[in-house]
Amino acid sequence: MSMLYTMKNRKILLRKSLFMIFVIIISFILSSCEDNSFFDRNEKDCLTWTVSIENSQLSRGTPISSESDDDFTSFGVMGYYSTDDFSQDITSSFLPNMEVLKSDNDTWNLSPAQYWPVSGKVSFFGYFPYVSGDNNYGITISDTQTGSPELYYSLPFNVSDQPDLMVAVPKKNIFKETVAFTFYHALACIGFSVSGTDNEIEYVGISGISTSGNLSLDFDGNTPAWTKVSAVTDSIFKLGLIEETATAEAGTPIMSADGYLMIIPQNISENAKLVIKYSNEDPKEISLSDTNLTAWEAGTKYIYEMQGGDYIFDVKIDSSAFSYGGGDIVFTITSQFSQVGGTSTDIGWTAEITYGDDSPTGWLSGDISDDTGGSDITKTLTSIAAPYTSTNTDDDDLKKATAVTDKNLSLNSSGTYTTANCYIVNAPGTYKFLCNMLGNVLVNSTSETTPNNDRCIGTGFLNYNGTSITHYPLDLRMVDLTNASAQIIWQDAPDLITNPIVDGNYITFTVNASTIVQGNAVIGILNSSGTIMWSWHIW
C-alpha cells in the first residue's frame, strides 16, 4: 500500500443576503412584531439580522455554501443585556439559547418574537446547528451563566451525526441597530478518494486524533477559539462510504453524501493514522504525520488521495557488488512519493526474489531481507550470492591436462609468428601473446588488392582515440606500450584468468589448475590514463 498526498481546499465562497429576526425582552408571547395590541411599538423596535457565511467549503453532507442553503434553516442565539458595556460579570438573562427559524418567505424569526429593550445595550452570540434536547450533534451548550457562553463538542462516532459546526463573530454593546452575524466554520473536514485495487472497501477511518474540546462563542477575528482539547484516542472514526465501493481509477470518489469526517482543529500527532480495510484483507495503517501537512485547520477541507495495489520495482544489480566467489549483495532502494511542496514521503515495501524464464535459478542463497516501512526514504537490504560451481564433465579433463609454461599463443604450429584477437587455452599454465599486429595492413580502403601484397580492411575503422586508422606496416604499432597495463575486462567464471601483465611486447597471464573450467574472458591493454586501447578474447 502506498501512501498518497493531501489536498487543502481553501477556496472561499461568500454570499450575503438579508433576513429578519424578531425578538422582545418581555415575557409575554407575541406572534410577530406586527402584533402591537399590547404595546405601542413600531417596526424599528424589532431585532433584525444580516447573516453571511465565511470559509464555506465544509459540511457533513451537501456543503453549506451560503445563508440561503437548504440545510441552513435555523441557528441558535444568546443575548446578554447590560446597562453599560459587556463584561464577564453579566449573565445571559436576555436571550438564553433561543432558536432562530427560517420562514417560507426567506425571513428569519424568533418564536416567541421579541423586541429591543427600552434602553441599555445588548451583546449577541450565535452558533449553528441549534441544539435542544436529544438532537445535540455532540454539542452541549453552557448553562445560563455569568460571562461568555461556551459550547462543548464531542465527536459523534457515527459520521452522519457530525455537524458542520459554525459560530458567529459576536456583536457586542449594540442598541436598535442591525445585528450583522458572520458565521465561521469551527471544524476541519476530512475526506478521501481512492484508486488502484478493484477490491471492495469495507471501511476507511482515522485513529490517533483529539475528539473533544470547548469552543468559546466570544472570539475576535476569524478563528474560533478552542480550549481544553482532549488527548488523542486509539479509536477508529470511520467515514461514510458509498455502498459496495470498489476503486480502480485515480481520484475515484468513495464518500457518501454525509460521509465527511468533521473534527476539532488540531496538530497532526505522531499517532494519527489512516486505516483502510479492503475485503478479505487485514486493515492497513498509514501514518498521517509523515506528510508535509502538520495541522488540520478550522474552515478547511482536506481530501486524501490514496493509491492502492502492488507495485513491482525491477532492481538492477551492479556486478561490482559481488564476486563469483559469493558473498553479500547489498541492494539500495529508494521508494518515495513526491508531494505538493516538494516533500518526499516514504512508501513502505516488501521484497522477494523472482526469476524470469531466461534467468538462472539458485545464484542467490539464503533469504532476502525485507523492509516494510520506516521513516527513511532510502533503505537497504541484503542477500547472499552463491559461489560459482560447474557441473560440466569436460572441466575435469581441463584440470587434468598437462600444465604449460610461458606458452606463446602468437607462435603457430609451423613455427611462424602470427597475431589474432582471439586465442584458445585448453590447459592450466602461464601464457603470453604479442600486443601488436604483424604484417602490413591497409585499412579504410575499398580496394580488394593493394601493392606489395598488403592485406586490406574495409572502411570506417577508428582507433581508441577516435581517429581514423589508415596504414599499419610492421614498424607502426597498433598500440603504444609506453606505461601500458593489462587488465581483465570480464570473465564468466571465478578466477578463470589471473595476473595479466604487460611484459615487453607481450601480455602474459596465468590459468590455475584449480579454477580452470569451460569459459570466456577478455583481457584489455590500457594506456596511462586508463583508456582501453585494444582487447583480446581468451576462450
Coordinates of C-alpha atoms in Angstrom, one line a residue:
M1 CA 0.0 0.0 0.0
S2 CA 1.3 3.4 -0.7
M3 CA 0.8 6.2 0.8
L4 CA -0.9 9.2 -1.0
Y5 CA -0.9 13.0 -0.8
T6 CA -3.1 15.7 0.8
M7 CA -5.1 18.4 -1.0
K8 CA -6.0 21.5 1.0
N9 CA -9.1 23.3 -0.3
R10 CA -9.1 26.9 0.8
K11 CA -11.4 28.4 -1.8
I12 CA -13.8 30.7 -0.1
L13 CA -17.3 31.3 -1.3
L14 CA -19.1 34.4 0.1
R15 CA -22.7 35.2 -0.4
K16 CA -24.7 37.7 1.6
S17 CA -28.4 38.3 1.9
L18 CA -30.7 40.0 4.4
F19 CA -33.3 38.5 6.6
M20 CA -35.3 39.5 9.7
I21 CA -35.4 38.0 13.2
F22 CA -37.8 39.4 15.7
V23 CA -37.2 39.5 19.5
I24 CA -38.8 41.1 22.5
I25 CA -37.4 41.2 26.0
I26 CA -40.7 40.9 27.9
S27 CA -42.1 37.6 28.9
F28 CA -45.4 38.0 27.0
I29 CA -45.7 35.7 24.0
L30 CA -46.5 37.6 20.8
S31 CA -47.0 36.2 17.3
S32 CA -44.9 38.8 15.4
C33 CA -43.5 42.3 15.5
E34 CA -46.7 43.5 13.8
D35 CA -48.8 42.3 16.7
N36 CA -48.9 45.6 18.7
S37 CA -52.2 45.0 20.5
F38 CA -50.4 45.3 23.9
F39 CA -47.6 47.6 23.1
D40 CA -47.2 50.9 21.2
R41 CA -44.2 49.6 19.2
N42 CA -43.3 50.2 15.6
E43 CA -41.2 48.2 13.1
K44 CA -37.9 49.8 14.1
D45 CA -38.1 48.3 17.6
C46 CA -37.8 44.7 16.2
L47 CA -34.5 42.9 16.3
T48 CA -33.1 42.3 12.8
W49 CA -30.1 40.4 11.5
T50 CA -28.0 40.1 8.4
V51 CA -26.1 36.8 8.0
S52 CA -23.1 35.7 5.9
I53 CA -21.0 32.5 6.0
E54 CA -17.3 32.6 5.5
N55 CA -14.9 29.7 4.6
S56 CA -18.0 28.0 3.3
Q57 CA -16.4 24.8 1.9
L58 CA -17.3 22.4 4.7
S59 CA -20.2 20.3 5.7
R60 CA -21.0 16.7 6.7
G61 CA -23.1 16.4 3.5
T62 CA -24.1 18.9 0.9
P63 CA -21.8 21.9 1.6
I64 CA -23.5 24.9 3.4
S65 CA -22.2 27.4 1.0
S66 CA -24.3 30.4 1.9
E67 CA -27.0 31.6 4.3
S68 CA -29.7 30.6 1.8
D69 CA -28.6 27.0 1.7
D70 CA -31.4 24.5 2.2
D71 CA -29.6 22.9 5.1
F72 CA -29.2 26.2 6.9
T73 CA -32.8 26.5 8.3
S74 CA -32.1 27.7 11.8
F75 CA -29.4 28.8 14.3
G76 CA -29.1 29.4 18.0
V77 CA -28.6 32.8 19.5
M78 CA -27.9 34.1 23.0
G79 CA -28.2 37.7 24.1
Y80 CA -26.7 39.4 27.2
Y81 CA -28.3 42.7 28.4
S82 CA -26.3 45.4 30.2
T83 CA -26.7 49.0 31.1
D84 CA -23.1 49.6 30.2
D85 CA -20.5 47.6 28.1
F86 CA -20.4 43.8 28.2
S87 CA -18.3 42.2 30.9
Q88 CA -17.7 38.8 32.3
D89 CA -19.9 39.6 35.2
I90 CA -23.1 39.9 33.1
T91 CA -25.5 37.0 32.8
S92 CA -27.4 35.9 29.8
S93 CA -30.8 36.9 31.1
F94 CA -32.0 38.4 27.8
L95 CA -31.9 35.6 25.3
P96 CA -30.9 32.2 26.9
N97 CA -30.2 29.9 23.8
M98 CA -33.2 30.6 21.5
E99 CA -33.7 29.2 18.0
V100 CA -34.0 31.5 15.0
L101 CA -36.1 29.9 12.3
K102 CA -36.2 30.4 8.6
S103 CA -39.6 31.2 7.2
D104 CA -41.1 30.2 3.9
N105 CA -40.5 33.7 2.5
D106 CA -36.8 33.6 3.5
T107 CA -37.3 35.7 6.6
W108 CA -36.0 34.7 10.0
N109 CA -38.0 34.9 13.2
L110 CA -37.6 34.1 16.8
S111 CA -40.5 32.2 18.3
P112 CA -41.8 33.8 20.5
A113 CA -40.8 37.1 18.8
Q114 CA -39.1 39.7 20.9
Y115 CA -38.3 43.4 20.9
W116 CA -35.3 45.5 21.7
P117 CA -35.2 46.7 25.3
V118 CA -36.2 50.3 26.0
S119 CA -32.7 51.3 26.9
G120 CA -29.2 49.8 27.6
K121 CA -27.0 47.6 25.4
V122 CA -27.3 44.0 24.2
S123 CA -24.4 41.6 23.1
F124 CA -25.3 38.7 20.8
F125 CA -23.6 35.3 20.3
G126 CA -24.7 32.8 17.6
Y127 CA -23.9 29.2 16.6
F128 CA -25.1 26.5 14.2
P129 CA -26.7 24.0 14.4
Y130 CA -29.2 24.8 17.0
V131 CA -29.1 22.4 20.0
S132 CA -32.1 21.4 22.0
G133 CA -33.0 18.2 23.7
D134 CA -31.7 14.9 22.3
N135 CA -30.8 16.3 18.9
N136 CA -27.5 17.7 20.0
Y137 CA -24.9 16.6 17.3
G138 CA -22.3 16.0 20.1
I139 CA -22.8 19.6 21.2
T140 CA -23.5 20.7 24.7
I141 CA -24.5 24.4 25.3
S142 CA -23.2 26.0 28.5
D143 CA -26.0 26.7 31.0
T144 CA -27.1 30.3 31.6
Q145 CA -24.1 31.7 33.4
T146 CA -22.0 34.7 34.2
G147 CA -19.6 35.6 31.4
S148 CA -19.3 34.4 27.8
P149 CA -21.1 31.3 26.6
E150 CA -19.2 28.1 25.5
L151 CA -20.0 25.0 23.5
Y152 CA -18.6 21.6 24.4
Y153 CA -18.1 19.4 21.4
S154 CA -17.5 15.6 21.5
L155 CA -17.1 14.0 18.1
P156 CA -20.0 11.6 17.4
F157 CA -18.9 8.1 16.5
N158 CA -21.3 8.0 13.5
V159 CA -20.1 10.3 10.8
S160 CA -23.7 11.2 9.8
D161 CA -24.3 12.7 13.2
Q162 CA -21.2 15.0 12.9
P163 CA -22.3 18.6 12.4
D164 CA -20.8 21.4 10.3
L165 CA -20.4 23.4 13.4
M166 CA -20.3 27.2 12.9
V167 CA -20.1 30.1 15.3
A168 CA -20.8 33.8 14.7
V169 CA -18.5 36.6 15.4
P170 CA -20.1 38.2 18.5
K171 CA -21.8 41.6 18.2
K172 CA -21.4 43.5 21.4
N173 CA -22.9 46.6 23.1
I174 CA -25.4 47.5 20.4
F175 CA -28.8 49.0 20.6
K176 CA -31.6 49.3 18.0
E177 CA -29.3 48.6 15.0
T178 CA -29.0 45.7 12.5
V179 CA -27.1 42.7 14.1
A180 CA -24.7 41.6 11.4
F181 CA -23.7 38.0 12.1
T182 CA -20.8 36.4 10.2
F183 CA -20.5 32.7 10.7
Y184 CA -17.2 30.8 10.6
H185 CA -16.7 27.1 10.3
A186 CA -15.3 25.8 13.6
L187 CA -14.2 22.3 12.4
A188 CA -11.9 20.8 9.9
C189 CA -13.4 18.5 7.2
I190 CA -11.6 15.3 6.0
G191 CA -12.5 13.1 3.0
F192 CA -10.8 10.6 0.7
S193 CA -10.6 9.4 -2.8
V194 CA -9.0 6.1 -3.7
S195 CA -7.6 4.3 -6.8
G196 CA -5.8 1.2 -7.7
T197 CA -7.3 -2.1 -6.4
D198 CA -10.7 -3.1 -7.8
N199 CA -11.2 -4.6 -4.4
E200 CA -14.3 -3.6 -2.3
I201 CA -13.5 -1.2 0.6
E202 CA -15.2 -2.2 3.9
Y203 CA -14.3 1.0 5.7
V204 CA -11.9 4.0 5.8
G205 CA -11.2 5.7 9.1
I206 CA -8.8 7.8 11.2
S207 CA -7.3 7.0 14.6
G208 CA -5.0 8.9 16.9
I209 CA -7.0 12.2 16.9
S210 CA -8.4 14.5 19.5
T211 CA -12.1 14.2 19.7
S212 CA -13.5 16.8 22.2
G213 CA -12.9 20.3 23.4
N214 CA -14.5 23.6 24.5
L215 CA -15.4 26.3 21.9
S216 CA -15.8 29.8 23.2
L217 CA -18.5 31.9 21.4
D218 CA -16.6 35.1 22.3
F219 CA -13.7 35.4 19.9
D220 CA -12.0 38.0 17.8
G221 CA -11.0 37.9 14.1
N222 CA -12.0 34.9 12.0
T223 CA -10.6 32.0 14.1
P224 CA -12.9 30.3 16.6
A225 CA -11.2 29.7 19.9
W226 CA -10.9 26.1 21.1
T227 CA -9.7 25.2 24.6
K228 CA -9.4 22.1 26.8
V229 CA -8.9 19.9 23.7
S230 CA -8.7 16.2 24.7
A231 CA -5.8 13.8 24.3
V232 CA -5.7 11.6 21.2
T233 CA -7.6 8.4 21.1
D234 CA -6.9 5.0 19.6
S235 CA -10.5 4.6 18.5
I236 CA -11.1 4.4 14.7
F237 CA -13.6 7.0 13.5
K238 CA -15.0 5.7 10.2
L239 CA -16.1 7.8 7.3
G240 CA -19.3 7.3 5.4
L241 CA -18.8 5.4 2.2
I242 CA -20.8 4.7 -0.9
E243 CA -22.2 1.1 -0.6
E244 CA -20.1 -1.6 -2.3
T245 CA -17.3 0.8 -3.0
A246 CA -14.6 -0.6 -5.3
T247 CA -11.9 1.5 -6.8
A248 CA -9.8 1.3 -10.0
E249 CA -9.3 4.8 -11.5
A250 CA -7.4 7.7 -10.0
G251 CA -9.5 10.1 -7.9
T252 CA -12.5 7.8 -7.6
P253 CA -15.0 9.3 -5.1
I254 CA -15.8 7.0 -2.2
M255 CA -17.6 9.3 0.2
S256 CA -21.3 9.2 0.7
A257 CA -23.3 12.4 0.8
D258 CA -22.9 12.7 4.6
G259 CA -19.6 10.8 4.9
Y260 CA -17.0 13.5 5.6
L261 CA -15.3 13.5 9.0
M262 CA -15.8 16.7 11.0
I263 CA -13.0 17.1 13.6
I264 CA -11.7 19.6 16.0
P265 CA -8.8 21.7 14.5
Q266 CA -5.6 20.2 15.8
N267 CA -1.9 19.4 15.1
I268 CA -1.4 16.1 13.4
S269 CA 0.2 13.9 16.1
E270 CA 2.6 11.0 15.5
N271 CA -0.3 8.7 16.5
A272 CA -2.6 9.9 13.7
K273 CA -3.2 7.1 11.2
L274 CA -5.3 6.4 8.2
V275 CA -6.9 3.0 8.5
I276 CA -8.3 1.3 5.4
K277 CA -9.9 -2.1 5.3
Y278 CA -10.4 -4.0 2.0
S279 CA -12.5 -7.1 1.7
N280 CA -10.6 -10.3 2.6
E281 CA -7.6 -8.3 3.8
D282 CA -6.2 -7.2 7.1
P283 CA -6.6 -3.4 7.8
K284 CA -3.8 -1.3 6.6
E285 CA -2.5 1.6 8.6
I286 CA -0.7 4.7 7.1
S287 CA 0.9 7.3 9.2
L288 CA -0.5 10.8 8.6
S289 CA 2.3 12.6 10.3
D290 CA 4.8 11.7 7.6
T291 CA 3.2 14.1 5.0
N292 CA 4.1 17.7 4.5
L293 CA 0.8 18.7 6.4
T294 CA 1.3 19.4 10.1
A295 CA -2.2 20.5 11.2
W296 CA -5.9 20.4 10.3
E297 CA -7.3 23.9 10.5
A298 CA -10.8 25.1 11.0
G299 CA -12.7 26.1 7.9
T300 CA -10.6 23.9 5.6
K301 CA -11.5 20.7 3.7
Y302 CA -8.7 18.1 3.3
I303 CA -9.0 15.4 0.6
Y304 CA -6.5 12.5 1.0
E305 CA -6.0 10.7 -2.3
M306 CA -4.8 7.1 -1.9
Q307 CA -3.4 4.7 -4.4
G308 CA -3.6 1.1 -3.6
G309 CA -2.2 -2.1 -5.1
D310 CA 1.0 -3.9 -5.6
Y311 CA 3.8 -2.0 -7.4
I312 CA 6.7 -4.1 -8.8
F313 CA 10.1 -2.4 -9.0
D314 CA 12.9 -4.1 -11.1
V315 CA 16.1 -3.8 -9.1
K316 CA 19.2 -3.7 -11.3
I317 CA 22.2 -5.3 -9.5
D318 CA 25.6 -3.8 -10.1
S319 CA 28.0 -6.6 -11.0
S320 CA 30.7 -5.0 -8.9
A321 CA 28.5 -5.6 -5.8
F322 CA 29.6 -9.3 -5.6
S323 CA 32.1 -11.8 -6.9
Y324 CA 31.9 -15.2 -8.4
G325 CA 33.2 -16.5 -5.0
G326 CA 29.9 -15.5 -3.5
G327 CA 29.2 -13.1 -0.6
D328 CA 26.7 -10.5 0.5
I329 CA 24.8 -8.4 -2.1
V330 CA 23.6 -5.1 -0.8
F331 CA 20.6 -3.5 -2.5
T332 CA 19.9 0.2 -2.1
I333 CA 16.3 1.1 -2.9
T334 CA 14.6 4.4 -2.8
S335 CA 10.8 4.2 -2.6
Q336 CA 9.0 7.6 -2.2
F337 CA 6.1 9.7 -3.2
S338 CA 6.7 13.3 -4.2
Q339 CA 4.0 15.6 -2.8
V340 CA 2.9 19.2 -3.4
G341 CA 5.6 21.5 -2.0
G342 CA 8.5 19.2 -3.0
T343 CA 8.3 17.0 0.1
S344 CA 9.0 13.3 -0.4
T345 CA 7.3 10.7 1.7
D346 CA 8.4 7.2 2.4
I347 CA 6.4 4.3 0.9
G348 CA 6.7 1.0 2.7
W349 CA 7.6 -2.1 0.7
T350 CA 8.5 -5.7 0.9
A351 CA 11.0 -7.6 -1.2
E352 CA 11.2 -11.1 -2.7
I353 CA 13.3 -12.9 -5.3
T354 CA 11.7 -13.9 -8.5
Y355 CA 13.3 -15.4 -11.7
G356 CA 12.3 -14.8 -15.3
D357 CA 12.1 -17.5 -17.9
D358 CA 15.6 -16.8 -19.1
S359 CA 17.2 -16.2 -15.7
P360 CA 19.2 -19.0 -14.0
T361 CA 17.9 -20.0 -10.6
G362 CA 19.9 -20.7 -7.5
W363 CA 22.5 -18.0 -7.8
L364 CA 21.3 -16.4 -4.6
S365 CA 21.5 -18.4 -1.4
G366 CA 19.7 -17.6 1.9
D367 CA 16.6 -15.5 2.4
I368 CA 16.5 -11.9 1.2
S369 CA 15.9 -9.4 4.0
D370 CA 12.9 -7.2 3.7
D371 CA 11.7 -3.8 5.0
T372 CA 8.0 -2.8 5.4
G373 CA 8.1 0.8 6.3
G374 CA 10.1 3.2 8.4
S375 CA 10.8 6.9 8.1
D376 CA 13.9 6.6 5.7
I377 CA 13.1 7.1 2.1
T378 CA 16.2 5.2 1.0
K379 CA 16.6 1.7 2.6
T380 CA 18.9 -1.2 2.1
L381 CA 18.5 -5.0 2.1
T382 CA 21.0 -7.8 1.6
S383 CA 21.1 -11.3 0.2
I384 CA 24.0 -13.8 -0.3
A385 CA 25.3 -14.7 -3.8
A386 CA 26.1 -18.3 -4.1
P387 CA 29.7 -19.1 -5.3
Y388 CA 30.0 -20.3 -8.9
T389 CA 30.0 -24.0 -9.5
S390 CA 30.3 -26.0 -12.7
T391 CA 28.8 -29.5 -13.4
N392 CA 30.4 -29.9 -16.9
T393 CA 32.4 -33.1 -17.1
D394 CA 34.8 -31.5 -19.6
D395 CA 36.0 -29.3 -16.8
D396 CA 37.6 -32.3 -15.1
D397 CA 39.6 -33.1 -18.3
L398 CA 40.8 -29.5 -18.4
K399 CA 42.0 -29.7 -14.8
K400 CA 43.9 -32.9 -15.5
A401 CA 45.6 -31.6 -18.6
T402 CA 49.4 -31.2 -18.6
A403 CA 50.3 -27.7 -17.4
V404 CA 52.3 -25.5 -19.8
T405 CA 54.9 -22.8 -19.0
D406 CA 55.3 -19.5 -20.9
K407 CA 53.4 -20.8 -23.9
N408 CA 53.4 -18.3 -26.7
L409 CA 50.0 -18.1 -28.3
S410 CA 51.3 -15.9 -31.1
L411 CA 53.6 -18.8 -32.4
N412 CA 51.7 -21.2 -34.5
S413 CA 52.3 -24.9 -35.0
S414 CA 54.6 -24.3 -38.1
G415 CA 56.9 -22.2 -36.0
T416 CA 55.9 -18.9 -37.5
Y417 CA 54.5 -15.9 -35.7
T418 CA 51.0 -14.6 -36.3
T419 CA 48.6 -12.4 -34.4
A420 CA 44.9 -12.6 -33.6
N421 CA 42.1 -11.1 -31.5
C422 CA 41.1 -14.5 -30.1
Y423 CA 43.1 -17.3 -28.6
I424 CA 42.2 -20.8 -27.3
V425 CA 43.6 -22.1 -24.0
N426 CA 43.0 -25.8 -23.1
A427 CA 45.3 -26.5 -20.1
P428 CA 46.5 -24.8 -17.0
G429 CA 49.8 -22.8 -17.0
T430 CA 51.3 -19.5 -18.0
Y431 CA 50.6 -17.9 -21.4
K432 CA 51.6 -14.9 -23.5
F433 CA 50.7 -13.3 -26.8
L434 CA 52.0 -10.3 -28.8
C435 CA 50.4 -6.9 -28.2
N436 CA 50.8 -5.6 -31.8
M437 CA 49.7 -6.9 -35.2
L438 CA 52.3 -8.4 -37.5
G439 CA 52.5 -7.7 -41.3
N440 CA 51.4 -4.9 -43.5
V441 CA 47.7 -3.8 -43.0
L442 CA 45.9 -1.3 -45.2
V443 CA 42.6 -0.1 -43.6
N444 CA 39.8 2.2 -44.7
S445 CA 40.3 1.1 -48.3
T446 CA 37.7 -0.1 -50.8
S447 CA 40.4 -1.9 -52.9
E448 CA 40.4 -5.6 -52.8
T449 CA 44.1 -5.8 -53.8
T450 CA 46.9 -3.4 -52.9
P451 CA 50.5 -3.0 -53.9
N452 CA 53.2 -5.1 -52.2
N453 CA 50.5 -7.7 -51.2
D454 CA 49.2 -5.6 -48.3
R455 CA 46.2 -7.0 -46.6
C456 CA 43.0 -4.9 -46.8
I457 CA 40.4 -4.0 -44.2
G458 CA 37.2 -2.1 -45.0
T459 CA 36.3 1.5 -44.4
G460 CA 35.2 3.2 -41.2
F461 CA 37.7 2.0 -38.6
L462 CA 38.7 4.3 -35.7
N463 CA 41.4 3.8 -33.0
Y464 CA 40.8 4.2 -29.3
N465 CA 41.4 7.9 -29.6
G466 CA 38.6 8.3 -32.1
T467 CA 40.8 9.0 -35.2
S468 CA 40.8 7.1 -38.5
I469 CA 43.1 4.2 -38.9
T470 CA 45.0 4.3 -42.2
H471 CA 48.1 2.1 -42.9
Y472 CA 49.9 0.0 -40.4
P473 CA 53.1 -1.6 -41.7
L474 CA 55.2 -3.7 -39.4
D475 CA 57.2 -0.8 -37.9
L476 CA 54.0 1.1 -36.9
R477 CA 52.4 -0.4 -33.8
M478 CA 48.7 -0.8 -33.2
V479 CA 49.1 0.3 -29.5
D480 CA 51.6 2.4 -27.6
L481 CA 53.2 0.2 -25.0
T482 CA 54.7 3.1 -23.1
N483 CA 53.4 2.9 -19.5
A484 CA 50.7 0.5 -20.7
S485 CA 49.0 -2.0 -18.3
A486 CA 46.8 -5.2 -18.7
Q487 CA 43.5 -5.8 -17.1
I488 CA 40.8 -8.5 -17.1
I489 CA 37.7 -6.7 -18.6
W490 CA 35.4 -9.6 -17.8
Q491 CA 35.3 -13.3 -17.3
D492 CA 32.3 -15.7 -16.7
A493 CA 33.9 -17.9 -14.1
P494 CA 35.7 -17.0 -10.9
D495 CA 39.5 -16.7 -11.3
L496 CA 39.4 -18.2 -14.8
I497 CA 42.4 -16.0 -15.7
T498 CA 44.7 -14.3 -13.2
N499 CA 47.6 -11.9 -13.1
P500 CA 47.6 -10.3 -16.6
I501 CA 50.8 -8.2 -17.1
V502 CA 52.4 -6.2 -20.0
D503 CA 55.9 -7.7 -20.4
G504 CA 57.8 -6.0 -23.2
N505 CA 55.9 -6.6 -26.4
Y506 CA 53.8 -9.3 -24.8
I507 CA 50.9 -9.7 -22.4
T508 CA 51.3 -12.6 -20.0
F509 CA 48.6 -14.3 -17.8
T510 CA 48.1 -17.4 -15.7
V511 CA 45.4 -20.1 -15.8
N512 CA 45.3 -22.1 -12.5
A513 CA 44.5 -25.8 -12.4
S514 CA 42.1 -25.3 -9.5
T515 CA 39.9 -22.8 -11.3
I516 CA 40.1 -23.8 -15.0
V517 CA 36.7 -24.5 -16.5
Q518 CA 35.0 -24.0 -19.8
G519 CA 34.5 -20.3 -20.1
N520 CA 35.4 -17.0 -21.6
A521 CA 37.5 -14.0 -20.7
V522 CA 38.5 -10.7 -22.2
I523 CA 41.9 -9.1 -21.5
G524 CA 42.4 -5.4 -22.3
I525 CA 45.5 -3.3 -22.6
L526 CA 45.2 0.2 -21.1
N527 CA 47.2 3.4 -21.6
S528 CA 48.5 5.5 -18.7
S529 CA 45.1 7.3 -18.5
G530 CA 43.2 4.1 -18.1
T531 CA 41.7 4.0 -21.7
I532 CA 41.3 0.6 -23.3
M533 CA 43.4 0.6 -26.4
W534 CA 42.8 -3.0 -27.5
S535 CA 41.3 -6.2 -26.2
W536 CA 41.7 -10.0 -26.7
H537 CA 39.2 -12.8 -26.2
I538 CA 40.5 -15.8 -24.4
W539 CA 38.5 -19.0 -25.0

